[in-house]
Amino acid sequence: MNNTPDSLTPLSKITDSAKTKFVPHRLVRFGDIQTLLARQKPNSTLCARYEQPLLLDAGPDVTHADPNGYVRLLAYYTPALTELRRGVVLTLHGWEGCSHSNYNIRMANQLIQAGFDVVRLNMRDHGPNLHVNRYALNRGLFLGTLLDEAVNAVQQVARLARDVPFYIVGVSMGGNFALRLASHHRHHPFPNLVKVIAVNPAVDPAHATDAIDQHPLYRRYFRQRWLGSLLAKEQLYPDYFAFSYLQPLTTVRTITDSLVQKYGYRYGGFKTADEYFAAYTVRREDLTGLTVPTLIISAADDPIISAADLEQLGPQPLLELHLHPSGGHVGFVDIFPLQHRLPEMVMAALGIEAEPIARL
């Protein structure tokens, strides 16, 4: 990861394809369809063939749950498959996703073939369970407010990049973290960070949670995934957690509110779900004075993330919003033939030419 390329595509340049509005075939021009199509498994797992697990020391555990006092986060590193090293891209997954989520695999496949090293970071309690039980790495629960441990892990990856450009790409909840990392960079710079990209970022977690709860399919999916994670955590640490009482609760918000009321004193003293959500909401003032170019890619028909929440963040000098008419939540899928366009959008944002993505 320490090879310096002789020449790099200018990083200040956004290609025309990055600015082209994504307008898929009319049959899939609906947010829910786009979101569901995103669940299709990638045809290739090229990046997984060359990946190497990394266990990162993410600094002191502010939850004070772990006897050893430190947070451990699992990441997967895949080297570029070209002699030219364009830089290092760190990806951040969405809530209940992981380093091996479909969108992460698709992006990594493209990036390593274009000359980027990729590090796919897992937040605490997230991961593929390939090399270690994701719930056993840290005793304390994951919370969206735990930015410091992400900062510590990102600092380590940025230092590993050495003298090549460093990028952060976050998706959904990871997009929320990416924007807060961009804000953090103003006062505590990450070495060689040249761009931050947030895809469908959950900038207002309260609004995103309520949107999930209003849609039966999304509510069932996230409730089951999260409840399963909590019960797995309880099984490992029955002396510390008891989550069975949550099973009758039917919405993500009521589960969040109940958890905050029972365990909030351990995690910053939150008393309600709204108080917790507000603690990691991204506001316009959080991004004022950005010192690194930051791009938001999202869709007006995203059923979970409100376009209005994103539009209120700008305009700002180093903040750019690409709000496409369609794309759903981390979808951006076209048909005839079936094509996932999100990797192209990310590549274009990194200054790498991509095929035109608009359909007339």
Coordinates of C-alpha atoms in Angstrom, one line a residue:
M1 CA 0.0 0.0 0.0
N2 CA 3.0 2.3 -0.1
N3 CA 3.5 2.5 -3.9
T4 CA 3.1 6.0 -5.3
P5 CA 1.7 6.1 -8.9
D6 CA 3.5 8.1 -11.5
S7 CA 0.3 9.9 -12.5
L8 CA -3.2 9.9 -11.1
T9 CA -6.5 11.1 -12.6
P10 CA -7.0 14.6 -11.2
L11 CA -9.0 14.2 -8.0
S12 CA -10.7 17.6 -8.3
K13 CA -12.4 16.5 -11.6
I14 CA -15.9 15.0 -11.5
T15 CA -16.6 13.2 -14.7
D16 CA -19.7 13.9 -16.8
S17 CA -21.1 10.5 -15.9
A18 CA -21.0 11.4 -12.2
K19 CA -23.3 14.4 -12.9
T20 CA -25.7 12.5 -15.3
K21 CA -29.0 11.8 -13.7
F22 CA -29.7 8.1 -13.2
V23 CA -33.0 7.4 -14.9
P24 CA -33.5 3.6 -15.1
H25 CA -36.0 1.8 -17.4
R26 CA -39.5 2.8 -16.6
L27 CA -40.4 -0.7 -15.3
V28 CA -38.0 -0.3 -12.4
R29 CA -38.4 3.5 -11.9
F30 CA -39.8 3.1 -8.4
G31 CA -38.0 3.4 -5.1
D32 CA -39.2 0.2 -3.5
I33 CA -38.3 -1.8 -6.7
Q34 CA -34.9 -0.2 -6.8
T35 CA -34.3 -1.0 -3.1
L36 CA -35.4 -4.7 -3.5
L37 CA -33.2 -5.1 -6.7
A38 CA -30.2 -4.1 -4.6
R39 CA -30.5 -7.4 -2.7
Q40 CA -29.5 -9.4 -5.7
K41 CA -26.2 -11.2 -5.1
P42 CA -23.2 -10.0 -7.1
N43 CA -22.2 -12.3 -10.0
S44 CA -18.5 -12.0 -8.9
T45 CA -16.8 -12.1 -5.6
L46 CA -13.5 -11.2 -7.0
C47 CA -12.5 -9.0 -4.0
A48 CA -13.2 -11.9 -1.6
R49 CA -10.6 -14.1 -3.3
Y50 CA -7.8 -11.7 -2.4
E51 CA -9.1 -10.2 0.9
Q52 CA -7.1 -10.4 4.1
P53 CA -8.8 -9.9 7.6
L54 CA -7.5 -7.1 9.7
L55 CA -8.2 -6.7 13.4
L56 CA -7.9 -3.0 14.3
D57 CA -7.4 -1.4 17.7
A58 CA -10.2 1.2 17.8
G59 CA -9.1 2.8 21.0
P60 CA -10.7 3.0 24.5
D61 CA -14.2 1.6 25.0
V62 CA -16.3 4.6 26.1
T63 CA -19.1 2.2 27.0
H64 CA -16.9 0.7 29.7
A65 CA -18.4 -2.7 29.0
D66 CA -15.2 -4.5 28.1
P67 CA -12.9 -5.7 30.9
N68 CA -9.9 -5.0 28.6
G69 CA -11.0 -1.5 28.0
Y70 CA -10.4 -1.4 24.3
V71 CA -12.5 -1.8 21.1
R72 CA -11.6 -4.2 18.4
L73 CA -13.0 -3.8 14.9
L74 CA -12.7 -6.3 12.1
A75 CA -11.9 -5.1 8.6
Y76 CA -11.1 -6.8 5.3
Y77 CA -8.2 -5.5 3.1
T78 CA -8.0 -6.3 -0.7
P79 CA -5.1 -5.0 -2.7
A80 CA -5.4 -3.4 -6.1
L81 CA -5.1 -5.8 -9.0
T82 CA -3.1 -3.4 -11.1
E83 CA 0.5 -2.2 -10.9
L84 CA -0.7 1.3 -10.7
R85 CA -1.9 2.2 -7.2
R86 CA -4.4 5.1 -7.3
G87 CA -5.2 5.2 -3.6
V88 CA -6.9 3.5 -0.7
V89 CA -10.7 3.5 -0.3
L90 CA -12.2 2.7 3.1
T91 CA -15.9 1.6 3.0
L92 CA -18.5 1.8 5.7
H93 CA -21.5 -0.4 5.6
G94 CA -25.2 0.3 6.5
W95 CA -27.0 -0.7 9.7
E96 CA -27.1 -4.5 10.0
G97 CA -25.0 -4.7 6.9
C98 CA -21.3 -5.6 6.8
S99 CA -18.1 -5.7 4.8
H100 CA -19.6 -8.4 2.7
S101 CA -22.9 -6.8 1.9
N102 CA -23.8 -6.8 -1.8
Y103 CA -23.0 -3.1 -2.4
N104 CA -19.7 -3.4 -0.7
I105 CA -18.7 -6.4 -2.8
R106 CA -19.8 -4.7 -6.0
M107 CA -17.9 -1.5 -5.2
A108 CA -14.8 -3.4 -4.1
N109 CA -14.7 -5.5 -7.3
Q110 CA -14.7 -2.4 -9.4
L111 CA -12.2 -0.5 -7.3
I112 CA -9.5 -3.1 -7.1
Q113 CA -9.7 -3.6 -10.9
A114 CA -9.3 0.2 -11.3
G115 CA -6.1 0.4 -9.1
F116 CA -7.5 1.1 -5.6
D117 CA -6.7 -0.8 -2.5
V118 CA -9.9 -1.3 -0.5
V119 CA -10.5 -1.7 3.2
R120 CA -14.0 -2.7 4.2
L121 CA -14.5 -1.8 7.9
N122 CA -17.1 -3.4 10.1
M123 CA -18.6 -1.5 13.0
R124 CA -18.9 -3.3 16.3
D125 CA -21.5 -6.1 16.3
H126 CA -21.4 -6.1 12.5
G127 CA -19.5 -8.5 10.2
P128 CA -19.7 -11.6 8.1
N129 CA -18.8 -14.1 10.9
L130 CA -16.1 -15.6 8.7
H131 CA -13.1 -15.4 11.0
V132 CA -14.6 -14.4 14.3
N133 CA -18.0 -14.1 16.0
R134 CA -18.9 -10.5 15.4
Y135 CA -20.7 -10.2 18.7
A136 CA -17.8 -11.6 20.7
L137 CA -15.2 -8.9 19.7
N138 CA -16.7 -6.3 22.0
R139 CA -19.0 -6.8 25.0
G140 CA -20.8 -3.4 24.6
L141 CA -23.5 -2.8 22.1
F142 CA -23.2 -0.9 18.8
L143 CA -24.6 2.6 18.8
G144 CA -24.7 5.2 16.1
T145 CA -23.2 7.6 18.6
L146 CA -19.9 5.7 18.9
L147 CA -18.0 7.9 16.4
D148 CA -14.7 7.8 18.3
E149 CA -14.0 4.2 17.7
A150 CA -14.6 4.6 14.0
V151 CA -12.3 7.6 14.0
N152 CA -9.5 5.5 15.6
A153 CA -9.9 2.7 13.1
V154 CA -10.0 5.1 10.2
Q155 CA -6.9 6.9 11.4
Q156 CA -5.0 3.5 11.4
V157 CA -6.2 2.7 7.8
A158 CA -5.2 6.3 6.7
R159 CA -1.7 5.8 8.1
L160 CA -1.4 2.5 6.3
A161 CA -2.1 4.3 3.0
R162 CA 1.1 6.2 3.6
D163 CA 1.8 8.4 0.5
V164 CA -1.2 7.6 -1.7
P165 CA -4.6 9.3 -1.7
F166 CA -7.1 8.1 0.9
Y167 CA -10.9 8.1 0.4
I168 CA -13.9 7.3 2.6
V169 CA -17.1 5.8 1.1
G170 CA -20.1 5.2 3.5
V171 CA -23.5 3.8 2.7
S172 CA -26.7 4.5 4.6
M173 CA -25.8 4.4 8.3
G174 CA -22.2 4.3 7.0
G175 CA -23.0 7.4 5.1
N176 CA -24.0 9.1 8.3
F177 CA -20.6 8.1 9.8
A178 CA -18.8 9.2 6.6
L179 CA -20.2 12.7 6.9
R180 CA -19.4 13.0 10.6
L181 CA -15.8 11.8 9.8
A182 CA -15.6 14.6 7.2
S183 CA -16.6 17.0 9.9
H184 CA -14.1 15.5 12.3
H185 CA -11.4 15.9 9.7
R186 CA -11.6 19.7 10.0
H187 CA -10.0 19.7 13.4
H188 CA -8.2 16.3 13.5
P189 CA -7.2 15.5 9.9
F190 CA -6.9 12.0 8.6
P191 CA -3.6 11.6 6.6
N192 CA -4.0 12.0 2.9
L193 CA -7.8 12.2 2.9
V194 CA -8.8 13.8 -0.4
K195 CA -12.6 12.9 -0.7
V196 CA -15.5 11.6 1.3
I197 CA -18.5 10.0 -0.4
A198 CA -21.8 9.3 1.4
V199 CA -24.4 7.1 -0.4
N200 CA -28.0 7.4 0.7
P201 CA -26.8 8.7 4.1
A202 CA -29.1 8.4 7.1
V203 CA -28.5 12.0 8.2
D204 CA -31.6 12.0 10.4
P205 CA -31.9 8.7 12.2
A206 CA -35.3 9.5 13.7
H207 CA -36.8 10.2 10.3
A208 CA -35.1 7.1 8.8
T209 CA -36.4 4.9 11.6
D210 CA -40.0 6.2 11.2
A211 CA -39.8 5.6 7.5
I212 CA -38.8 2.0 8.1
D213 CA -41.6 1.5 10.6
Q214 CA -44.2 2.9 8.1
H215 CA -43.3 0.2 5.5
P216 CA -44.3 -3.3 6.6
L217 CA -41.6 -5.1 4.5
Y218 CA -38.7 -2.9 5.7
R219 CA -40.0 -2.9 9.3
R220 CA -40.1 -6.7 9.4
Y221 CA -36.6 -7.0 7.8
F222 CA -34.8 -4.6 10.1
R223 CA -36.7 -5.6 13.2
Q224 CA -35.9 -9.3 12.7
R225 CA -32.2 -8.6 11.8
W226 CA -31.7 -6.3 14.8
L227 CA -33.6 -8.5 17.3
G228 CA -31.6 -11.5 16.1
S229 CA -28.4 -9.5 16.7
L230 CA -29.5 -8.5 20.2
L231 CA -30.5 -12.1 21.2
A232 CA -27.1 -13.4 19.9
K233 CA -25.4 -10.7 22.0
E234 CA -27.5 -11.8 25.1
Q235 CA -26.5 -15.4 24.5
L236 CA -22.8 -14.5 24.7
Y237 CA -23.2 -12.1 27.7
P238 CA -26.2 -13.3 29.7
D239 CA -24.8 -11.7 32.8
Y240 CA -24.8 -8.3 31.2
F241 CA -27.8 -8.2 28.8
A242 CA -31.4 -9.3 28.7
F243 CA -33.2 -8.7 25.5
S244 CA -35.9 -11.3 25.4
Y245 CA -38.5 -8.8 26.7
L246 CA -38.2 -6.9 23.4
Q247 CA -39.7 -9.7 21.3
P248 CA -43.4 -8.5 21.7
L249 CA -42.4 -5.1 20.4
T250 CA -43.4 -4.6 16.8
T251 CA -41.5 -1.5 15.6
V252 CA -37.8 -0.4 15.4
R253 CA -38.7 2.8 17.2
T254 CA -40.4 1.1 20.2
I255 CA -37.4 -1.3 20.5
T256 CA -35.0 1.6 20.4
D257 CA -37.0 3.5 23.0
S258 CA -37.1 0.5 25.3
L259 CA -33.4 -0.2 25.0
V260 CA -32.5 3.4 25.6
Q261 CA -34.7 3.5 28.7
K262 CA -33.2 0.3 30.1
Y263 CA -29.5 0.7 29.1
G264 CA -29.2 4.3 28.2
Y265 CA -27.3 5.1 31.4
R266 CA -24.4 3.0 30.1
Y267 CA -24.2 4.9 26.8
G268 CA -24.3 8.6 27.5
G269 CA -27.4 8.9 29.7
F270 CA -30.0 9.0 26.9
K271 CA -33.6 8.8 28.2
T272 CA -35.6 8.5 25.0
A273 CA -35.1 7.3 21.4
D274 CA -35.4 10.9 20.1
E275 CA -32.6 12.0 22.5
Y276 CA -30.4 9.2 21.2
F277 CA -31.2 9.8 17.5
A278 CA -30.5 13.6 18.0
A279 CA -27.0 12.8 19.3
Y280 CA -25.9 11.4 15.9
T281 CA -28.1 13.5 13.5
V282 CA -26.0 15.3 10.8
R283 CA -27.0 19.0 10.6
R284 CA -26.0 21.7 8.3
E285 CA -23.8 23.4 10.9
D286 CA -21.9 20.1 11.3
L287 CA -20.7 20.4 7.8
T288 CA -20.0 24.1 7.7
G289 CA -16.3 24.7 7.1
L290 CA -15.5 21.3 5.6
T291 CA -11.9 21.0 4.6
V292 CA -12.3 18.0 2.3
P293 CA -14.5 17.6 -0.8
T294 CA -17.6 15.7 0.3
L295 CA -20.2 14.2 -2.1
I296 CA -23.6 12.9 -1.3
I297 CA -25.2 10.4 -3.8
S298 CA -28.9 9.7 -3.2
A299 CA -32.3 9.3 -4.8
A300 CA -35.4 11.3 -4.6
D301 CA -37.5 8.1 -4.4
D302 CA -35.5 6.6 -1.5
P303 CA -38.2 5.1 0.7
I304 CA -36.0 5.4 3.8
I305 CA -33.9 8.6 3.5
S306 CA -35.8 11.8 2.8
A307 CA -34.5 14.1 0.1
A308 CA -35.5 17.1 2.2
D309 CA -33.2 16.0 4.9
L310 CA -30.3 16.0 2.5
E311 CA -31.2 19.2 0.7
Q312 CA -31.2 21.1 4.0
L313 CA -27.5 20.4 4.4
G314 CA -26.4 22.6 1.5
P315 CA -25.3 24.4 -0.5
Q316 CA -21.8 24.6 1.0
P317 CA -18.4 25.2 -0.7
L318 CA -17.0 21.7 -0.4
L319 CA -20.3 19.8 -0.1
E320 CA -22.0 18.4 -3.3
L321 CA -25.3 16.6 -3.6
H322 CA -26.1 14.3 -6.5
L323 CA -29.8 13.7 -6.0
H324 CA -31.0 11.3 -8.7
P325 CA -34.7 11.0 -9.7
S326 CA -34.7 7.3 -9.0
G327 CA -32.4 4.7 -7.3
G328 CA -34.3 3.8 -4.1
H329 CA -32.2 3.0 -1.1
V330 CA -28.7 1.9 -2.2
G331 CA -30.2 0.6 -5.4
F332 CA -29.4 2.4 -8.7
V333 CA -30.2 -0.7 -10.8
D334 CA -31.2 -0.7 -14.5
I335 CA -32.5 -3.6 -16.6
F336 CA -32.2 -4.9 -20.1
P337 CA -29.5 -5.8 -19.2
L338 CA -29.5 -5.9 -15.5
Q339 CA -26.8 -3.5 -14.3
H340 CA -25.9 -2.1 -10.9
R341 CA -24.8 1.5 -11.5
L342 CA -23.7 2.5 -8.0
P343 CA -20.1 1.3 -8.4
E344 CA -19.9 3.5 -11.6
M345 CA -21.1 6.5 -9.7
V346 CA -18.5 6.0 -7.0
M347 CA -15.8 5.5 -9.6
A348 CA -16.8 8.6 -11.4
A349 CA -16.7 10.6 -8.1
L350 CA -13.1 9.4 -7.7
G351 CA -12.3 10.8 -11.1
I352 CA -12.3 7.6 -13.0
E353 CA -14.2 7.6 -16.3
A354 CA -17.4 5.5 -16.3
E355 CA -19.9 4.6 -19.0
P356 CA -22.9 7.0 -19.3
I357 CA -25.6 6.0 -16.9
A358 CA -28.6 7.8 -18.1
R359 CA -31.5 6.1 -20.0
L360 CA -33.5 8.4 -22.1

